[in-house]
Short mmCIF file of C-alpha atoms in Angstrom, two decimals:
data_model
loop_
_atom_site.label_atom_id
_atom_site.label_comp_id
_atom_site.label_asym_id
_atom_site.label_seq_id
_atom_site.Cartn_x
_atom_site.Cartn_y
_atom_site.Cartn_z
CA UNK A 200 0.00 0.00 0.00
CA UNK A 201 2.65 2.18 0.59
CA UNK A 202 4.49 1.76 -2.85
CA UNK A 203 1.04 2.51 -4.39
CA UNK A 204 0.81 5.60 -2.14
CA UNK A 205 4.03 6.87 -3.83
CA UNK A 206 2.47 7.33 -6.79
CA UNK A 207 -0.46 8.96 -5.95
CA UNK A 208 0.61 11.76 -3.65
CA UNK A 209 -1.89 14.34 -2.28
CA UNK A 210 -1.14 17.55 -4.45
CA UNK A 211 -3.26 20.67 -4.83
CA UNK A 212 -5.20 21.07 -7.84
CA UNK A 213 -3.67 24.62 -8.62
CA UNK A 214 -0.67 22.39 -9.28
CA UNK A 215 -2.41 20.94 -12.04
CA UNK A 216 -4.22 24.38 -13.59
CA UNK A 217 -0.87 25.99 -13.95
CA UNK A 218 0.68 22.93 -15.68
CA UNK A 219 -2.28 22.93 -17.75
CA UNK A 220 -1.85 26.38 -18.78
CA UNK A 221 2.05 26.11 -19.27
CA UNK A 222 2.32 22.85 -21.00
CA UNK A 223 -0.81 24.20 -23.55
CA UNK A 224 1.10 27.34 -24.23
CA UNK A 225 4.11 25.47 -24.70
CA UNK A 226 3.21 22.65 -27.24
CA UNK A 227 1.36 26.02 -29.52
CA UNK A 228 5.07 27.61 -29.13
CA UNK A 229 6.62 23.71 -29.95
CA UNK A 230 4.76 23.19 -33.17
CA UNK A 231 6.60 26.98 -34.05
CA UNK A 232 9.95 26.41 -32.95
CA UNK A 233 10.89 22.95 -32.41
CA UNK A 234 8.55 19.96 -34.07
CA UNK A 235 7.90 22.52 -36.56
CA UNK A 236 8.11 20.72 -40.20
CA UNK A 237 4.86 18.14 -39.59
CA UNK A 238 3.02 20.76 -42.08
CA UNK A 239 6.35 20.58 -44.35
CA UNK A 240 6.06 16.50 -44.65
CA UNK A 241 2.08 16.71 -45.26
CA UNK A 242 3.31 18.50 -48.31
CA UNK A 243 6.29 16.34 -49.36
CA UNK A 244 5.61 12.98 -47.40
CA UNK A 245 8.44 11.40 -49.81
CA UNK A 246 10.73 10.86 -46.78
CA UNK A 247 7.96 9.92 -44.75
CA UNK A 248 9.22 6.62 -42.68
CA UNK A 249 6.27 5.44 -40.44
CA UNK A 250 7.03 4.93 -36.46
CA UNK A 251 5.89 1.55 -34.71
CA UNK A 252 2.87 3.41 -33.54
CA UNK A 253 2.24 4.84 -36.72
CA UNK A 254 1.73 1.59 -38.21
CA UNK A 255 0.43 -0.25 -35.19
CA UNK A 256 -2.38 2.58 -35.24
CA UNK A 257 -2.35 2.15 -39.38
CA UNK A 258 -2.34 6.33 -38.93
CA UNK A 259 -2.72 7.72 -42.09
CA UNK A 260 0.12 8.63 -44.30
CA UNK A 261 0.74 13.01 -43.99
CA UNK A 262 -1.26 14.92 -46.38
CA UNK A 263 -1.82 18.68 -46.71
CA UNK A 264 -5.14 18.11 -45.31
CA UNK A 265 -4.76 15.86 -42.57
CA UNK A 266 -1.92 17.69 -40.80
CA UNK A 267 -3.38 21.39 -41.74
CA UNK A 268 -6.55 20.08 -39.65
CA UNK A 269 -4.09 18.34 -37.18
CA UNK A 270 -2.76 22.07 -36.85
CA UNK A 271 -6.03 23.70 -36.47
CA UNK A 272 -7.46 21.25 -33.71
CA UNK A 273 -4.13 21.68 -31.83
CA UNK A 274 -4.01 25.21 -31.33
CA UNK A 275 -8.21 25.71 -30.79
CA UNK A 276 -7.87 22.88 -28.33
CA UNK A 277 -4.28 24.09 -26.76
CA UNK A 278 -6.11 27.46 -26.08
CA UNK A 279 -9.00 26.18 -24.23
CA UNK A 280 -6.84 23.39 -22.39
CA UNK A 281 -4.89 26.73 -21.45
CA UNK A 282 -7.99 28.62 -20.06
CA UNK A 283 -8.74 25.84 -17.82
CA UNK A 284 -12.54 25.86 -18.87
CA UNK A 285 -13.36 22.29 -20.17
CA UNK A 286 -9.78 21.49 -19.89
CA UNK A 287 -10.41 17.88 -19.98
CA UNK A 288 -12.29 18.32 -22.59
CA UNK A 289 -9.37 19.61 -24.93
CA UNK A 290 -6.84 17.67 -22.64
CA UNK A 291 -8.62 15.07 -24.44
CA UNK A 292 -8.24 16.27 -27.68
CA UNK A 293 -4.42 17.42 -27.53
CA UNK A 294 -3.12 14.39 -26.28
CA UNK A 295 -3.73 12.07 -29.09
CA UNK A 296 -3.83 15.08 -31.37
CA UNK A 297 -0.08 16.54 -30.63
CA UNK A 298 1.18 12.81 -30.58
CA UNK A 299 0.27 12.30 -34.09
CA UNK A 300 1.56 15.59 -34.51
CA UNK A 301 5.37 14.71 -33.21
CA UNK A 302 4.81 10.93 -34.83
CA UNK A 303 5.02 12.76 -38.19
CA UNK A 304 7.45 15.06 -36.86
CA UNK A 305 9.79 12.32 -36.15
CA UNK A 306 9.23 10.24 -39.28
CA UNK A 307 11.88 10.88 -41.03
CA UNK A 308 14.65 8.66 -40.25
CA UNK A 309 15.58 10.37 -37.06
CA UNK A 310 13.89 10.71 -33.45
CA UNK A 311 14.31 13.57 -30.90
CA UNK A 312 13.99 12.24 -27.21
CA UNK A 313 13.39 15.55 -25.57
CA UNK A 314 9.41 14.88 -25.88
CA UNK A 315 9.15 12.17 -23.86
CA UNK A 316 7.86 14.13 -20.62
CA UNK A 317 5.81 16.29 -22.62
CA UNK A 318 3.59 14.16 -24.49
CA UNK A 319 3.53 11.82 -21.25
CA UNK A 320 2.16 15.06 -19.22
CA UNK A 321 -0.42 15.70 -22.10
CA UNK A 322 -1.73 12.33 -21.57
CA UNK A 323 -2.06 12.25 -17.94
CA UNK A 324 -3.26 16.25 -17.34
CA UNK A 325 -6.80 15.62 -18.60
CA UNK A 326 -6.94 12.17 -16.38
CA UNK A 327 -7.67 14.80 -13.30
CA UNK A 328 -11.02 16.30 -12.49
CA UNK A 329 -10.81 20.07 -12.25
CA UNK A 330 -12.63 21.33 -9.39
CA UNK A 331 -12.59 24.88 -10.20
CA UNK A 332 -12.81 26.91 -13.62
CA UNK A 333 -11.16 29.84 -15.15
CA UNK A 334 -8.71 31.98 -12.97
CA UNK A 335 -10.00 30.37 -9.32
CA UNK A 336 -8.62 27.16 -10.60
CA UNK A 337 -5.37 28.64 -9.89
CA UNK A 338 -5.79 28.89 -6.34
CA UNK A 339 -7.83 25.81 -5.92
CA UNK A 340 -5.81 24.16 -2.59
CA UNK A 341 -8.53 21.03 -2.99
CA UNK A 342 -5.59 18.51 -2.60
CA UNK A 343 -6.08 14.94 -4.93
CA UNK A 344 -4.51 11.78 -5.19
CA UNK A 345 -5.88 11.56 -9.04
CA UNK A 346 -3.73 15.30 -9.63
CA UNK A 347 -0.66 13.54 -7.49
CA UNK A 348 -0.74 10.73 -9.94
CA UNK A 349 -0.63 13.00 -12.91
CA UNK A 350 1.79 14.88 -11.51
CA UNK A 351 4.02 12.11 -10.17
CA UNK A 352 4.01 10.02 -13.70
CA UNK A 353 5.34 13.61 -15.12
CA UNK A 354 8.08 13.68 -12.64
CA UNK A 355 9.19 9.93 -13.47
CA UNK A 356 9.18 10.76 -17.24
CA UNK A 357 11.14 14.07 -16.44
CA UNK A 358 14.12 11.63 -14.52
CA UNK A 359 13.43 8.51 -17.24
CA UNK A 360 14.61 11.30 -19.66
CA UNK A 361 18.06 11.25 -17.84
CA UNK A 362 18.65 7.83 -15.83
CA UNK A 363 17.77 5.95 -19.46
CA UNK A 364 19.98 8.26 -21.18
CA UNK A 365 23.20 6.90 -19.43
CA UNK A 366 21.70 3.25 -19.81
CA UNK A 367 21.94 4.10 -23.29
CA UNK A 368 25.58 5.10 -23.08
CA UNK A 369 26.37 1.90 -21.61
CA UNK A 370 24.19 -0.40 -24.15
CA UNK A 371 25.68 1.39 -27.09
CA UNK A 372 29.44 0.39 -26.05
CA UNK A 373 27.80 -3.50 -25.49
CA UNK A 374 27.40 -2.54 -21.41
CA UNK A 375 30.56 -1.04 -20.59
CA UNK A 376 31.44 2.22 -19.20
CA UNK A 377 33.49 4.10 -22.33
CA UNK A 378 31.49 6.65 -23.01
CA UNK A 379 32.70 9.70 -20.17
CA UNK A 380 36.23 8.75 -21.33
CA UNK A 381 35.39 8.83 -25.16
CA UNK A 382 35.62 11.47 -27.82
CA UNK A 383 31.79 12.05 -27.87
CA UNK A 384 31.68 15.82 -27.60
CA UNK A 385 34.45 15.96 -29.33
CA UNK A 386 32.43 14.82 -32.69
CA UNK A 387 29.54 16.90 -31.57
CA UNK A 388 30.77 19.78 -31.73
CA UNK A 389 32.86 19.35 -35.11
CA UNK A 390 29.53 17.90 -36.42
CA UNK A 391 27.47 21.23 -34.84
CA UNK A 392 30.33 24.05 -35.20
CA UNK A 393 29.77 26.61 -32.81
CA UNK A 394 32.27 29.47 -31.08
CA UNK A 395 32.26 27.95 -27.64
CA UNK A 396 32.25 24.23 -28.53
CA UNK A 397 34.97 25.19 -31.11
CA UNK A 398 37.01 27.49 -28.26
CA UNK A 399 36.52 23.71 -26.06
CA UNK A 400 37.87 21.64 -28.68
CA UNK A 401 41.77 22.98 -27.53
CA UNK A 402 41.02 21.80 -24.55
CA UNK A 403 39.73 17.80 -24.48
CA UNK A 404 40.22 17.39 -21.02
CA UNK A 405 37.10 19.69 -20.02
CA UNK A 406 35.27 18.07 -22.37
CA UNK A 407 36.12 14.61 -20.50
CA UNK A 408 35.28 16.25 -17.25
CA UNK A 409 31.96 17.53 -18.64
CA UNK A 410 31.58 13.76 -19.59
CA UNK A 411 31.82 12.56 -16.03
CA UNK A 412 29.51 15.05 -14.80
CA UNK A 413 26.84 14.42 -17.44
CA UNK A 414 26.59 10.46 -17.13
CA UNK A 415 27.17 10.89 -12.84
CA UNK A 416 24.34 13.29 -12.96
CA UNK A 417 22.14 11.27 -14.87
CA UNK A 418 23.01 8.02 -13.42
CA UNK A 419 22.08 9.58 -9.75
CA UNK A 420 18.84 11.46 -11.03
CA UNK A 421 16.37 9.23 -9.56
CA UNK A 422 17.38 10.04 -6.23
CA UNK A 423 15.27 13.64 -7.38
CA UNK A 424 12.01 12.14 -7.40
CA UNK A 425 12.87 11.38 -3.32
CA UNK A 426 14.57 14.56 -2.21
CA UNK A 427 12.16 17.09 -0.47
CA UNK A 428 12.35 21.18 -0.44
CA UNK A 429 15.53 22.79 -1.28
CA UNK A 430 17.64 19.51 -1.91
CA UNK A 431 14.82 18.69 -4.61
CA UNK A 432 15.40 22.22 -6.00
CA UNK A 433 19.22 22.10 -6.17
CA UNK A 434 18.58 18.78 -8.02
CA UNK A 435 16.70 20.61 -10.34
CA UNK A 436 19.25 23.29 -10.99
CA UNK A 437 21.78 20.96 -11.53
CA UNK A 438 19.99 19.82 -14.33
CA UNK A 439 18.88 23.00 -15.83
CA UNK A 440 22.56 24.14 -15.58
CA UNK A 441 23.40 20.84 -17.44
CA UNK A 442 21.03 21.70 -20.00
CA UNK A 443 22.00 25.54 -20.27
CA UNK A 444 25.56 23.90 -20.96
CA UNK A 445 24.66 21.71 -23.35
CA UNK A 446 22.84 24.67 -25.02
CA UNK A 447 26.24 26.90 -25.10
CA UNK A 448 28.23 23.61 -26.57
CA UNK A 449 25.92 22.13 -28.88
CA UNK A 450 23.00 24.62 -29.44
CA UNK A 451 20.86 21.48 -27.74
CA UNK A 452 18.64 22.97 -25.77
CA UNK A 453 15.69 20.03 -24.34
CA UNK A 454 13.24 23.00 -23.27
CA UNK A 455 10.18 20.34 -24.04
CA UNK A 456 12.14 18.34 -21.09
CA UNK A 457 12.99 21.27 -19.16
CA UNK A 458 9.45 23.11 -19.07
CA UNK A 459 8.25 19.82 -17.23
CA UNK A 460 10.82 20.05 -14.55
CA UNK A 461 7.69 22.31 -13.36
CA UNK A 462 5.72 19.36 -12.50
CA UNK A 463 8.71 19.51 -8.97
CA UNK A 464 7.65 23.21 -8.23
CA UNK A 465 5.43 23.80 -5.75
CA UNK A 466 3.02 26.01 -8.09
CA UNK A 467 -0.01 25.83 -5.87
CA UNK A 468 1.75 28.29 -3.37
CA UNK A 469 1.67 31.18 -6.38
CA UNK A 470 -1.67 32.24 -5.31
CA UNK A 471 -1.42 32.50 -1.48
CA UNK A 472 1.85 33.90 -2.02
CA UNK A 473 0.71 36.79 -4.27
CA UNK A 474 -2.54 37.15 -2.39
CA UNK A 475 -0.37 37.15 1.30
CA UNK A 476 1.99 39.72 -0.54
CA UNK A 477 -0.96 42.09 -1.19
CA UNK A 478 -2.66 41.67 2.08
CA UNK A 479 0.20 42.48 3.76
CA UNK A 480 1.18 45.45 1.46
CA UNK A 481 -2.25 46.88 1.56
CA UNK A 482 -2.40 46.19 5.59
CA UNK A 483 1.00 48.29 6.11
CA UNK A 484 -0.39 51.22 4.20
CA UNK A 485 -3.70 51.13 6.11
CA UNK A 486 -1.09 51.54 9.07
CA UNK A 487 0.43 53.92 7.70
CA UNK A 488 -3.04 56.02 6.52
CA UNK A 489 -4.15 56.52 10.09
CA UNK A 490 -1.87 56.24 13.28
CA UNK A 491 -5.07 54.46 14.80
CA UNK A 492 -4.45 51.66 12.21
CA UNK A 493 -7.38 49.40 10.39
CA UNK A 494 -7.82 46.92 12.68
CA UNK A 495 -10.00 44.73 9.94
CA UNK A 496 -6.91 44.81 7.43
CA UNK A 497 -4.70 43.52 9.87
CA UNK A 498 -6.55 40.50 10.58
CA UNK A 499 -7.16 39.75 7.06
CA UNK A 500 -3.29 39.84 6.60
CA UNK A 501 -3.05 37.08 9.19
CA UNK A 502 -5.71 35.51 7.47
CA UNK A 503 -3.82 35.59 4.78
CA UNK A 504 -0.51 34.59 6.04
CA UNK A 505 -2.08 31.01 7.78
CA UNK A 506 -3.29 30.45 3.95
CA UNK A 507 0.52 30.52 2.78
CA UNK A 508 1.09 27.88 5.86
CA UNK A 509 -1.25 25.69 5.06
CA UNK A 510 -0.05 25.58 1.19
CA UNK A 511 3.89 25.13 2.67
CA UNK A 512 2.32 22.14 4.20
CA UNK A 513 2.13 20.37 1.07
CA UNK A 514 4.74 21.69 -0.82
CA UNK A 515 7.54 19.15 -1.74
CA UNK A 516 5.20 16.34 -2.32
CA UNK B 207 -1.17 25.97 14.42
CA UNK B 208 -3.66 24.48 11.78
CA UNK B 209 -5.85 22.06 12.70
CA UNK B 210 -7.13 18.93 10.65
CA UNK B 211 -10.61 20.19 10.45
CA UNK B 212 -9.08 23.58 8.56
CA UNK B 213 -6.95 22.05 6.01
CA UNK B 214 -8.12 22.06 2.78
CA UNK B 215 -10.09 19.17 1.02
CA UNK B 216 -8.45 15.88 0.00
CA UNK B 217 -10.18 13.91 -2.52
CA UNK B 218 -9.02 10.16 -2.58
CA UNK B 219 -9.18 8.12 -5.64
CA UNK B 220 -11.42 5.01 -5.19
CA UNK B 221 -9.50 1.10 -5.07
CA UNK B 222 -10.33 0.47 -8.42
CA UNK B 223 -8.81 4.18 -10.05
CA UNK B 224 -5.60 3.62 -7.77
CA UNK B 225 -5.12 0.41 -9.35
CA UNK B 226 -5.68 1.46 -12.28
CA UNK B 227 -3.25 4.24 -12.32
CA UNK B 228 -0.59 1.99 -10.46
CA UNK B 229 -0.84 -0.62 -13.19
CA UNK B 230 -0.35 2.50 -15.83
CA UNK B 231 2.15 3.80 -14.37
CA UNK B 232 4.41 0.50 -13.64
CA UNK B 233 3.22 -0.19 -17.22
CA UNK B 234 5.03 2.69 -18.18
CA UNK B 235 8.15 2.48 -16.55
CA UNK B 236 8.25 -1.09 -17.78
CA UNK B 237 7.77 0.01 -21.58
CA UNK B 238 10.46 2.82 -20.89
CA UNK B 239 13.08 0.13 -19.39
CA UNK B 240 12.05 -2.43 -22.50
CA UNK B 241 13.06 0.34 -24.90
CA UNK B 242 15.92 1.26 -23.23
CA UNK B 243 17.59 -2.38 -23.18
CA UNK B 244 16.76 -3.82 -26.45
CA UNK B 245 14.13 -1.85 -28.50
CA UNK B 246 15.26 1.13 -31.34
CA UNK B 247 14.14 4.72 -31.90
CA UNK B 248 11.32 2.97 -33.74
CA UNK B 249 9.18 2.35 -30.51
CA UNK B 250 8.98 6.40 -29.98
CA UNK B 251 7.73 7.91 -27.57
CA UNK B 252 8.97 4.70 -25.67
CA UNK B 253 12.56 4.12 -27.33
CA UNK B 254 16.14 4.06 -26.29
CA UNK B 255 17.56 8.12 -25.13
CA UNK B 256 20.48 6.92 -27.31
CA UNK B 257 21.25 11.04 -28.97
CA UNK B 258 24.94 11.20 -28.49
CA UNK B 259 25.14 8.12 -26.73
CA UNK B 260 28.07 6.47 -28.49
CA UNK B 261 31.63 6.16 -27.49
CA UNK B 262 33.68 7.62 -30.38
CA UNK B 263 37.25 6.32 -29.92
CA UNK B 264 40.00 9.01 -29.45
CA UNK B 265 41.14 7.90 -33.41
CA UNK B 266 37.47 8.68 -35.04
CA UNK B 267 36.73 9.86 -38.62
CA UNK B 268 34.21 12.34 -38.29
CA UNK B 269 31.81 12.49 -41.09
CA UNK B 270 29.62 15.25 -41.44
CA UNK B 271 27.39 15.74 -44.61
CA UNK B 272 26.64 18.69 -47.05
CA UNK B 273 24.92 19.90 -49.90
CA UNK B 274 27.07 22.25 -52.03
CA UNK B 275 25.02 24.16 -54.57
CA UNK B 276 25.82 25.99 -57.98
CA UNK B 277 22.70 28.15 -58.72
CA UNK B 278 21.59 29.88 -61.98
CA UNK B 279 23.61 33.27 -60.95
CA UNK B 280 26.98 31.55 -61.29
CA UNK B 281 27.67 30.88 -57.32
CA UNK B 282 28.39 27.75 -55.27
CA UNK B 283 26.98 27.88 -51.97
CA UNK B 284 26.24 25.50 -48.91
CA UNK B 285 22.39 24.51 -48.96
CA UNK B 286 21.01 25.37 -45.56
CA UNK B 287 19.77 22.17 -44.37
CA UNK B 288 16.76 23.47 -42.27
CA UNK B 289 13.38 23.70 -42.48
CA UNK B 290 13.28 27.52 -43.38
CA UNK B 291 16.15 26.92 -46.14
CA UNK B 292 15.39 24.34 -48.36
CA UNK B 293 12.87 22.57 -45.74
CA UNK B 294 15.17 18.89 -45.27
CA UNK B 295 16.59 18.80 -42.42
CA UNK B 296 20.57 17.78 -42.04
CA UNK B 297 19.93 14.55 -39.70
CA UNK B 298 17.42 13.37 -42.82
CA UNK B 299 20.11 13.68 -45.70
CA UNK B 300 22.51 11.70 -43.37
CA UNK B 301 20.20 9.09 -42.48
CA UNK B 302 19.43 8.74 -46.30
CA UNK B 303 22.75 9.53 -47.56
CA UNK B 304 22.93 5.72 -48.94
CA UNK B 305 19.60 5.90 -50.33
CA UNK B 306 21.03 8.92 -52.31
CA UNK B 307 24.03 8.03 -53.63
CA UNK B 308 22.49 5.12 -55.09
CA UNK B 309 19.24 7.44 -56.46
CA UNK B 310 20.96 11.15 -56.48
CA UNK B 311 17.18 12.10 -57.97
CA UNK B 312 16.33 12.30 -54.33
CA UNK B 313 17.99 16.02 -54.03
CA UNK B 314 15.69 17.10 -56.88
CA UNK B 315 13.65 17.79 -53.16
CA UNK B 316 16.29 19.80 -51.91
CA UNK B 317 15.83 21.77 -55.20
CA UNK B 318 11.96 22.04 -55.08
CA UNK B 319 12.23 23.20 -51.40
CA UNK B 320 14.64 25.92 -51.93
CA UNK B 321 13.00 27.30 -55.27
CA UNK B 322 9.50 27.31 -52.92
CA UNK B 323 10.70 28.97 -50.00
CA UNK B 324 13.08 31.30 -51.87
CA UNK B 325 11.03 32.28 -55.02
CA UNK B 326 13.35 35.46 -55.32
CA UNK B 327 17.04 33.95 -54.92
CA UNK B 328 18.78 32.41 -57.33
CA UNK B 329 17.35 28.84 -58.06
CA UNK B 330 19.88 25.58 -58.29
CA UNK B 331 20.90 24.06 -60.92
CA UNK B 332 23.54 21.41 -59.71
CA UNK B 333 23.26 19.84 -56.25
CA UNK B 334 26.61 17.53 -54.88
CA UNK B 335 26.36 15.61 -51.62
CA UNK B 336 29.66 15.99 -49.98
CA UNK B 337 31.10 14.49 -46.86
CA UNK B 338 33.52 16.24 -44.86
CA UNK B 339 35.82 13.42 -42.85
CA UNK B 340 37.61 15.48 -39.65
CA UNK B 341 40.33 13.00 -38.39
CA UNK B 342 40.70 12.90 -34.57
CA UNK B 343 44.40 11.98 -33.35
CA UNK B 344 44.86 11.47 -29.29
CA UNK B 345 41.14 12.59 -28.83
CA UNK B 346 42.04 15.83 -31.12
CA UNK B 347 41.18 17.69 -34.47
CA UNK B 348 44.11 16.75 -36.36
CA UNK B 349 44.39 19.27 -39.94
CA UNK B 350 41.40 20.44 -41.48
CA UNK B 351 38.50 18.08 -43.00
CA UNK B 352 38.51 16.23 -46.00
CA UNK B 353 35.35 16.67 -48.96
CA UNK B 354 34.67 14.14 -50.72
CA UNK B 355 31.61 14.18 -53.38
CA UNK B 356 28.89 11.34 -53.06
CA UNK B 357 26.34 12.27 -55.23
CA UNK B 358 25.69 14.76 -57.94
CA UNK B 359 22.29 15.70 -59.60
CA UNK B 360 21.65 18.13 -62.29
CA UNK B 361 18.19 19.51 -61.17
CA UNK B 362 15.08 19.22 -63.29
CA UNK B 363 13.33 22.24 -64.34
#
């Protein structure tokens, strides 16, 4: 019972509205800037190179038709999703919808593995009931095993994005540990030329150090999904640092991994934060209006400030 | 100090939608460590993370592929290999450079793309394939890369 508890923590529902939002927002910004040339192979599906679950759903082959609807559905449904009125609803709709979307993407002889996370989190969002609409949903501290779940299969698919990654660097040398000590970045960066990678390539022994780091750091990432409060955040940091590195090196920048890293941050606090913040700005300027002070505003600051408690309660879940 | 009866809400999820999302999720993690240990990029979204996962031995050849251009205004120029230049990406010429050199007819697409996204530049009229070979020596760039042509295609009007 307690292994099954793991995965479905009690987290607030805000949690879940501001992911919604994000994660919309982002896949409308993904389909501009990153898995951008699905329209592209609807018009020239020459190269077009069906994935396993391309053919295993018999999906049909990219036309201008097919992915120009594709595109439409996405964005109508990513803006709803986004509002968080009938976000189930279009949660529904964008999860099969964007998959087909990076499917085509990807057909063409080679595969990202930055979207992993992403299209995992698109599955499970709509999987949660929303209890509140609109902007309340924000600040809806209803706490749910079913949003935990979501949140927590995000979270695994966030660190399954790193830990597998150094499997892989094992399997590909036939399970043996070359890889740090290899030329890899090396052949990245004459393969990606770039002024800092190119400045690094004097210098192979940073790269071999930057090597270690990278599989070390990967190999330990699991330990994330256990750490609590600040530890968890440093965890996180360490990552995004590895990924603003790889960025400088390689241009390789994994923001469709890195935007999920929000599924760790304790996004339900926003609200009492911001609404705390106010009370207690508005509540010091009462004070300051009249020596005799407001007594009514100062009790709704403490109001206030229990609500910000009660939210650090559940943080780092 | 808060008390239990001023917390906020907890909804539980009944026996059956716990198990349900348990199995799910252990079915997950299973697919993810199946495709990490013996599938290929094939079984997307549930594949092996295998981008830059290879040890390249300190005495590689690097390869890296291009398309050199001579257009209709007299110039030879590097084809941008991304979607906004001639809309084929780089990774999909090198993972059908074979196919290519045996059927060079494939870059008449390279062609097309460019003339449709650039219907004011100059247009191509030859297209090579070219490798580049960088030798490593000691885990270092050793001397500047090597061309070599694979492929050449006179493009169809």
């Amino acid at each position: 019972m307690r292994v099954a508890n793991w995965f479905t923590p009690v987290i607030a529902l805000a949690r879940i509205a501001w992911l919604r939002t994000i994660l919309y927002l982002f896949v409308i910004l993904d389909m501009h800037a990153f898995v951008r040339d699905t329209r592209d192979k609807g018009e020239h599906p020459g190269l077009y190179e069906p994935l396993l679950l391309a053919r295993l759903l018999d999906l049909p082959k990219p036309s201008v038709a097919n992915t120009t609807v594709l595109y439409v559905v996405l964005i109508v449904a990513c803006l709803l999703g986004a509002t968080n009125y009938f976000p189930r609803v279009a949660g529904w709709i964008v999860a099969p919808a964007f998959t087909w979307w990076v499917l085509i993407g990807m057909s063409d002889g080679k595969v990202d593995h930055d979207h992993l996370a992403l299209v995992i989190a698109l599955w499970v969002l709509p999987t949660v009931k929303a209890g509140s609409r609109g902007i309340a949903s924000y600040g809806d501290q209803t706490r749910s095993e079913a949003a935990g779940w979501a949140i927590r299969c995000i979270q695994i698919c966030v660190i399954a994005t790193y830990f597998l990654s150094a499997v892989a660097k094992l399997r590909s040398a036939g399970w043996a540990l070359t890889w740090p000590g290899s030329a890899v970045l090396t052949w990245a960066i004459v393969r990606r030329p770039h002024p800092v990678g190119e400045w690094l390539l004097h210098y192979p022994w940073v790269l071999h150090v930057m090597q270690w780091v990278g599989i070390i750091g990967e190999f330990c990432s699991p330990v994330i999904l256990w750490l609590k409060g600040r530890w968890q955040l440093f965890g996180a940091l360490f990552f995004v640092g590895f990924h603003a590195a790889n960025t400088a090196i390689l241009l390789i920048h994994f923001l469709p991994t890195v935007v999920c890293w929000l599924a760790f941050a304790p996004l339900e606090r926003v609200v009492p934060w911001y609404r705390s913040r106010r009370a207690a700005r508005s509540a010091a300027s009462a004070r300051s209006a009249s020596a005799a002070g407001s007594d009514g505003d100062a009790r709704e600051a403490e109001d206030q400030t229990e609500h910000g408690r009660q939210a650090e309660q559940q943080a780092g879940a | 100090m808060v008390t239990q009866s001023q917390a906020p809400d907890v909804v539980r999820v009944g026996r059956v939608g716990k198990t349900v999302r348990v199995l799910v999720a252990v079915a997950g993690i299973g697919l993810l460590i199946n495709g990490s240990v013996r599938a290929s990029d094939d079984a997307w979204p549930f594949g092996p993370m295998s981008q830059y996962a290879m040890s390249v031995p300190d005495d590689a050849r690097i390869d890296y592929t291009r398309v050199s251009a001579v257009t209709d205004a007299g110039t030879t120029v590097d084809v941008p290999l991304n979607i906004e230049g001639a809309g084929v990406a780089r990774a999909e010429i090198e993972a059908r450079a074979g196919e290519i050199v045996k059927d060079p007819s494939l870059l008449q697409q390279v062609a097309d793309g460019w003339a449709r996204k650039h219907p004011d530049q100059p247009k191509y009229v030859k297209l090579e394939l070219i490798r580049d070979t960088t030798q490593l020596v000691k885990g270092k760039v050793e001397g500047p890369p090597t061309s070599q042509v694979l492929a050449t295609w006179e493009v169809r009007r």
